[in-house]
XYZ file of N, CA and C in Angstrom:
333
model
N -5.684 -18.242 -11.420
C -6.076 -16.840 -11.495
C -7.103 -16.549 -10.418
N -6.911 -15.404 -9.451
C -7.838 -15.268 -9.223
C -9.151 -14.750 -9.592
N -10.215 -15.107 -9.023
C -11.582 -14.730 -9.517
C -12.544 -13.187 -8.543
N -11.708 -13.467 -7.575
C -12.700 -12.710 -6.613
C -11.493 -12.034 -5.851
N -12.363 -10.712 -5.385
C -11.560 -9.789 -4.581
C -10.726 -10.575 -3.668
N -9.358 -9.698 -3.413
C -8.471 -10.435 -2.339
C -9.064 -9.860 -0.308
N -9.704 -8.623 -0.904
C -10.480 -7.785 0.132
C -11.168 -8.808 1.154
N -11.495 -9.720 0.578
C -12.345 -10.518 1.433
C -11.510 -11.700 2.635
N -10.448 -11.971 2.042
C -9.526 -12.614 3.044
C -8.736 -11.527 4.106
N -8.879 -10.360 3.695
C -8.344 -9.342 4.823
C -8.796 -9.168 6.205
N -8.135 -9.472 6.921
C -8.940 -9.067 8.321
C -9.530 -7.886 8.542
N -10.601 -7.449 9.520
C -11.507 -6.579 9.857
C -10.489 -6.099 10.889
N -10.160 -4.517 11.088
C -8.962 -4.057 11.976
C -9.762 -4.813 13.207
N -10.608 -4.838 13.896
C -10.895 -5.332 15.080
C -10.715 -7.043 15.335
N -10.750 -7.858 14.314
C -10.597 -9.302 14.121
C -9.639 -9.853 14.167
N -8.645 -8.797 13.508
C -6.843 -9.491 13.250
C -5.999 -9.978 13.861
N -5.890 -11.034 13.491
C -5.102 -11.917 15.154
C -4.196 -11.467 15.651
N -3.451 -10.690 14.724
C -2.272 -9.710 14.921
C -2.174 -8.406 14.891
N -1.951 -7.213 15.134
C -1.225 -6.539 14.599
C -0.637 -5.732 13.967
N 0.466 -6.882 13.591
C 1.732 -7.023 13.796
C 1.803 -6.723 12.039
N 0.827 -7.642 11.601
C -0.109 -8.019 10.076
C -0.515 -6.334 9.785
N -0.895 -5.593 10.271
C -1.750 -4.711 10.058
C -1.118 -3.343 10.109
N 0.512 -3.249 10.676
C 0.913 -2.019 10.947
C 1.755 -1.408 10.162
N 2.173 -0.351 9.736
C 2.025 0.844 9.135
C 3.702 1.185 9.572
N 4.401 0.691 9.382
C 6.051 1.176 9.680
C 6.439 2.805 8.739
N 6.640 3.233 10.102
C 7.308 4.961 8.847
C 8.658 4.632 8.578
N 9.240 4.758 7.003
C 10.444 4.679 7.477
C 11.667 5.500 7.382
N 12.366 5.335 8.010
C 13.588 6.182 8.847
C 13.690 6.826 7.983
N 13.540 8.420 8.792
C 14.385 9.656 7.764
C 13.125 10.835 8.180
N 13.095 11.876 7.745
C 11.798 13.121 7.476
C 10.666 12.721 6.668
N 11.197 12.603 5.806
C 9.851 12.099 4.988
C 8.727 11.352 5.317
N 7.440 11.467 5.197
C 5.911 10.852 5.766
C 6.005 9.577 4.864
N 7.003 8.612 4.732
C 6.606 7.405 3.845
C 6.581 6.121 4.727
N 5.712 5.217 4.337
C 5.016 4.084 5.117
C 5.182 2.697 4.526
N 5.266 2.011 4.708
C 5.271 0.732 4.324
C 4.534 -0.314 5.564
N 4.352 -1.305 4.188
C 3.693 -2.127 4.966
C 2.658 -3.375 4.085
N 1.981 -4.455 4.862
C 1.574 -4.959 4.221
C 0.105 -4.502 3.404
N -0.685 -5.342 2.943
C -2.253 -5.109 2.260
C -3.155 -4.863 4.018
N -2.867 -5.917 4.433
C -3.877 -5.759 5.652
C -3.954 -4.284 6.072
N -2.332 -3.715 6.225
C -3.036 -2.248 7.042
C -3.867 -1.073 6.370
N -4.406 -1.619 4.986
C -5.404 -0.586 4.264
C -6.945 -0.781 4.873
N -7.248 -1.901 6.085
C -8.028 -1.953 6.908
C -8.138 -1.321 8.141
N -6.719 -0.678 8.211
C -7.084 0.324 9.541
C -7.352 1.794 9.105
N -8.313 1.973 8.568
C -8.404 3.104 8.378
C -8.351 4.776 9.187
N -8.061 4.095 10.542
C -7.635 5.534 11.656
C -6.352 5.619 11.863
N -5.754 4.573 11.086
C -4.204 4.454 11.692
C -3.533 4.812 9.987
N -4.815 4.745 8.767
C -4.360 5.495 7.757
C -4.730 7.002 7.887
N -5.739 7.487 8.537
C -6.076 8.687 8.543
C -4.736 9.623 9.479
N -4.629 9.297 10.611
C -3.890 9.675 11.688
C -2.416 9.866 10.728
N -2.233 8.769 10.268
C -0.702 8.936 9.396
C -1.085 10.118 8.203
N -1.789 10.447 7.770
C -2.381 11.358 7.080
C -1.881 10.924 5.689
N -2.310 9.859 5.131
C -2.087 8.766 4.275
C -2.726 9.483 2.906
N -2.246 9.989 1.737
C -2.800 10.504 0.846
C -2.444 9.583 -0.395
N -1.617 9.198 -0.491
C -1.150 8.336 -1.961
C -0.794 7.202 -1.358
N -1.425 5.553 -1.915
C -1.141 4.574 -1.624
C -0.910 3.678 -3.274
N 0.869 3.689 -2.875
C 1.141 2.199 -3.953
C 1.196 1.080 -3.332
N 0.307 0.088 -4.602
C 0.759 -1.151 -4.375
C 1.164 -1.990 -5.302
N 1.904 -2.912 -4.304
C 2.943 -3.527 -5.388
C 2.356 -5.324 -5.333
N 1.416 -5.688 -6.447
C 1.126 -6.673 -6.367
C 0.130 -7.118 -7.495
N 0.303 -8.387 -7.956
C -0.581 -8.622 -9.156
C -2.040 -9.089 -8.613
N -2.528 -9.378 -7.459
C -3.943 -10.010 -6.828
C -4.457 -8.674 -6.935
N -6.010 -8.685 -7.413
C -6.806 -8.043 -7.902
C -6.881 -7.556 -5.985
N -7.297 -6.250 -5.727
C -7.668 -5.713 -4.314
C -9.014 -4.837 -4.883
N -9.654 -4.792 -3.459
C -10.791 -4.505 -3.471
C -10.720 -2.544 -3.240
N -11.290 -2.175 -4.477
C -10.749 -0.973 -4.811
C -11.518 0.049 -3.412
N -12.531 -0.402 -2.810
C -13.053 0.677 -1.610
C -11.875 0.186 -0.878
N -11.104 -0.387 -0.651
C -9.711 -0.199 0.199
C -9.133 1.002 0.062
N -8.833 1.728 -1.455
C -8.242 2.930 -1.673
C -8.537 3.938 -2.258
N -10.388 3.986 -2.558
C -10.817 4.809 -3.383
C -10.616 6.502 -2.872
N -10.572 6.309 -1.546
C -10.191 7.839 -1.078
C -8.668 8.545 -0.812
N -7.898 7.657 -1.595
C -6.448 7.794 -1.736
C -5.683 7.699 -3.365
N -5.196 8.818 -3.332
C -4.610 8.194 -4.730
C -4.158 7.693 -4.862
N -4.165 6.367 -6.297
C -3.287 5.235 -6.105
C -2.909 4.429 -7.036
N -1.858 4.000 -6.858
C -0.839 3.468 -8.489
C -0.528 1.945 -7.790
N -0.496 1.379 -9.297
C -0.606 -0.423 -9.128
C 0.628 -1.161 -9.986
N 1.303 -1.027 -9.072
C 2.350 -2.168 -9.933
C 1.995 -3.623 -10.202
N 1.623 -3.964 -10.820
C 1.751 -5.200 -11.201
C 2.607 -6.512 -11.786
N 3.253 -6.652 -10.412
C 4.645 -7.681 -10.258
C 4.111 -8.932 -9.238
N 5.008 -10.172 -9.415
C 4.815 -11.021 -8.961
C 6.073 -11.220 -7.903
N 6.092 -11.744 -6.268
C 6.892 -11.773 -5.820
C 7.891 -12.852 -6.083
N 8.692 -12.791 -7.010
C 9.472 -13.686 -7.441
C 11.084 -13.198 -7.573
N 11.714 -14.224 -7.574
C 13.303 -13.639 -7.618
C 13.807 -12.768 -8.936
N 13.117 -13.206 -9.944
C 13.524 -13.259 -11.529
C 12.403 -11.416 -11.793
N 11.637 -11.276 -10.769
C 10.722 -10.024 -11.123
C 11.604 -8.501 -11.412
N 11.856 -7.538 -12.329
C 12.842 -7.070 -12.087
C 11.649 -5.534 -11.954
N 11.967 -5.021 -10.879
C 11.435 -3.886 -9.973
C 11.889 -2.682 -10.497
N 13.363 -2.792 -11.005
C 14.052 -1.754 -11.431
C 13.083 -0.816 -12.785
N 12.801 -1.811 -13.344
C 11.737 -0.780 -14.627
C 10.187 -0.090 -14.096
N 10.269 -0.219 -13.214
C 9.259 0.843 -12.274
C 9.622 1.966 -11.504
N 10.718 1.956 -11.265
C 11.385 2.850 -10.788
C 11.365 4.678 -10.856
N 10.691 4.779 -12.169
C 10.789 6.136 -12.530
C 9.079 6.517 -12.138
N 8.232 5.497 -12.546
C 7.065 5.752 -12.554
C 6.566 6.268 -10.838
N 7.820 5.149 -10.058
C 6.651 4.682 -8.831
C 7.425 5.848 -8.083
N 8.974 6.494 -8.386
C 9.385 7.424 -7.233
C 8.751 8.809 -7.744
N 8.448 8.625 -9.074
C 7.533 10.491 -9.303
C 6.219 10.279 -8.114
N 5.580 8.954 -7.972
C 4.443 8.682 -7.713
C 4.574 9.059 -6.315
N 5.790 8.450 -5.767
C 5.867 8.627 -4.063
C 6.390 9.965 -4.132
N 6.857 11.035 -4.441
C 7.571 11.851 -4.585
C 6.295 13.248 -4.861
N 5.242 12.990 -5.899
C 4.179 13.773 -6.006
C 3.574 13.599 -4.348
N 3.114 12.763 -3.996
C 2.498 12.429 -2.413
C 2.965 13.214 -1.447
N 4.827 13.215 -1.518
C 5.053 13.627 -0.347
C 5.115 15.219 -0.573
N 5.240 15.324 -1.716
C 5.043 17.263 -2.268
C 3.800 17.843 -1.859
N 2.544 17.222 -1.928
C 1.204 17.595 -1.511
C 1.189 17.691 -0.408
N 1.953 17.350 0.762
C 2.060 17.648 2.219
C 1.501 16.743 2.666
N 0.942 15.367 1.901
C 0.615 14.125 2.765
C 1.516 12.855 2.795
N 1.087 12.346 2.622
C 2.113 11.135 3.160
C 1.693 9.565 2.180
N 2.735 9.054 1.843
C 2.859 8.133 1.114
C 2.614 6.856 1.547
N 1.998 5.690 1.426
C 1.907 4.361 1.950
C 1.950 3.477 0.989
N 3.335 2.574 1.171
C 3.886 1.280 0.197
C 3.664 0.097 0.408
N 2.739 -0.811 -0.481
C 2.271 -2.120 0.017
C 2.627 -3.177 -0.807
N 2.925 -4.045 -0.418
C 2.886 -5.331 -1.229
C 1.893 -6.458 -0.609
């Protein structure tokens, strides 16, 4: 279990050896929705610029909540495993991305 924020193993946007780790994919279509890993909740100009208003994440490691306190934000709590079944979130997490992109901002999906 962990004990302590995962925040602290995140790279500092200026430190990150990569990236590659850190970027913010829109994906294909009209809609302002983003994906990507935990690291890019450290770039915070490259969340602002995307005009990043609702951030899910999809992950059971405790995150360090000033990562998203200025974003609204919903927490799945799944483990990346084969047997995890995603499908019973489904209703919760597309009202969730779906309210975001109605407010005229833009959605960001993390695992």
């Amino acid at each position: 279990m962990w004990s302590a924020s995962i925040a602290s193993s995140i790279p500092d946007q200026d430190s990150a050896p990569t990236l590659a780790l850190m970027a913010l994919d829109k994906v294909p279509g009209d809609q302002k929705l983003y994906i990507g890993g935990m690291f890019s909740l450290r770039r915070k100009q490259l969340m602002k610029e995307a005009n990043v208003t609702h951030v899910l994440s999809v992950l059971r490691l405790p995150l360090d909540q000033g990562l998203v306190d200025q974003y609204k934000h919903l927490v799945v709590e799944v483990d990346d495993l084969e047997g995890e079944n995603l499908l019973e979130h489904f209703v919760v997490t597309n009202g969730f991305i779906q309210e975001g992109l109605d407010s005229g901002g833009s959605v960001f999906v993390h695992w």
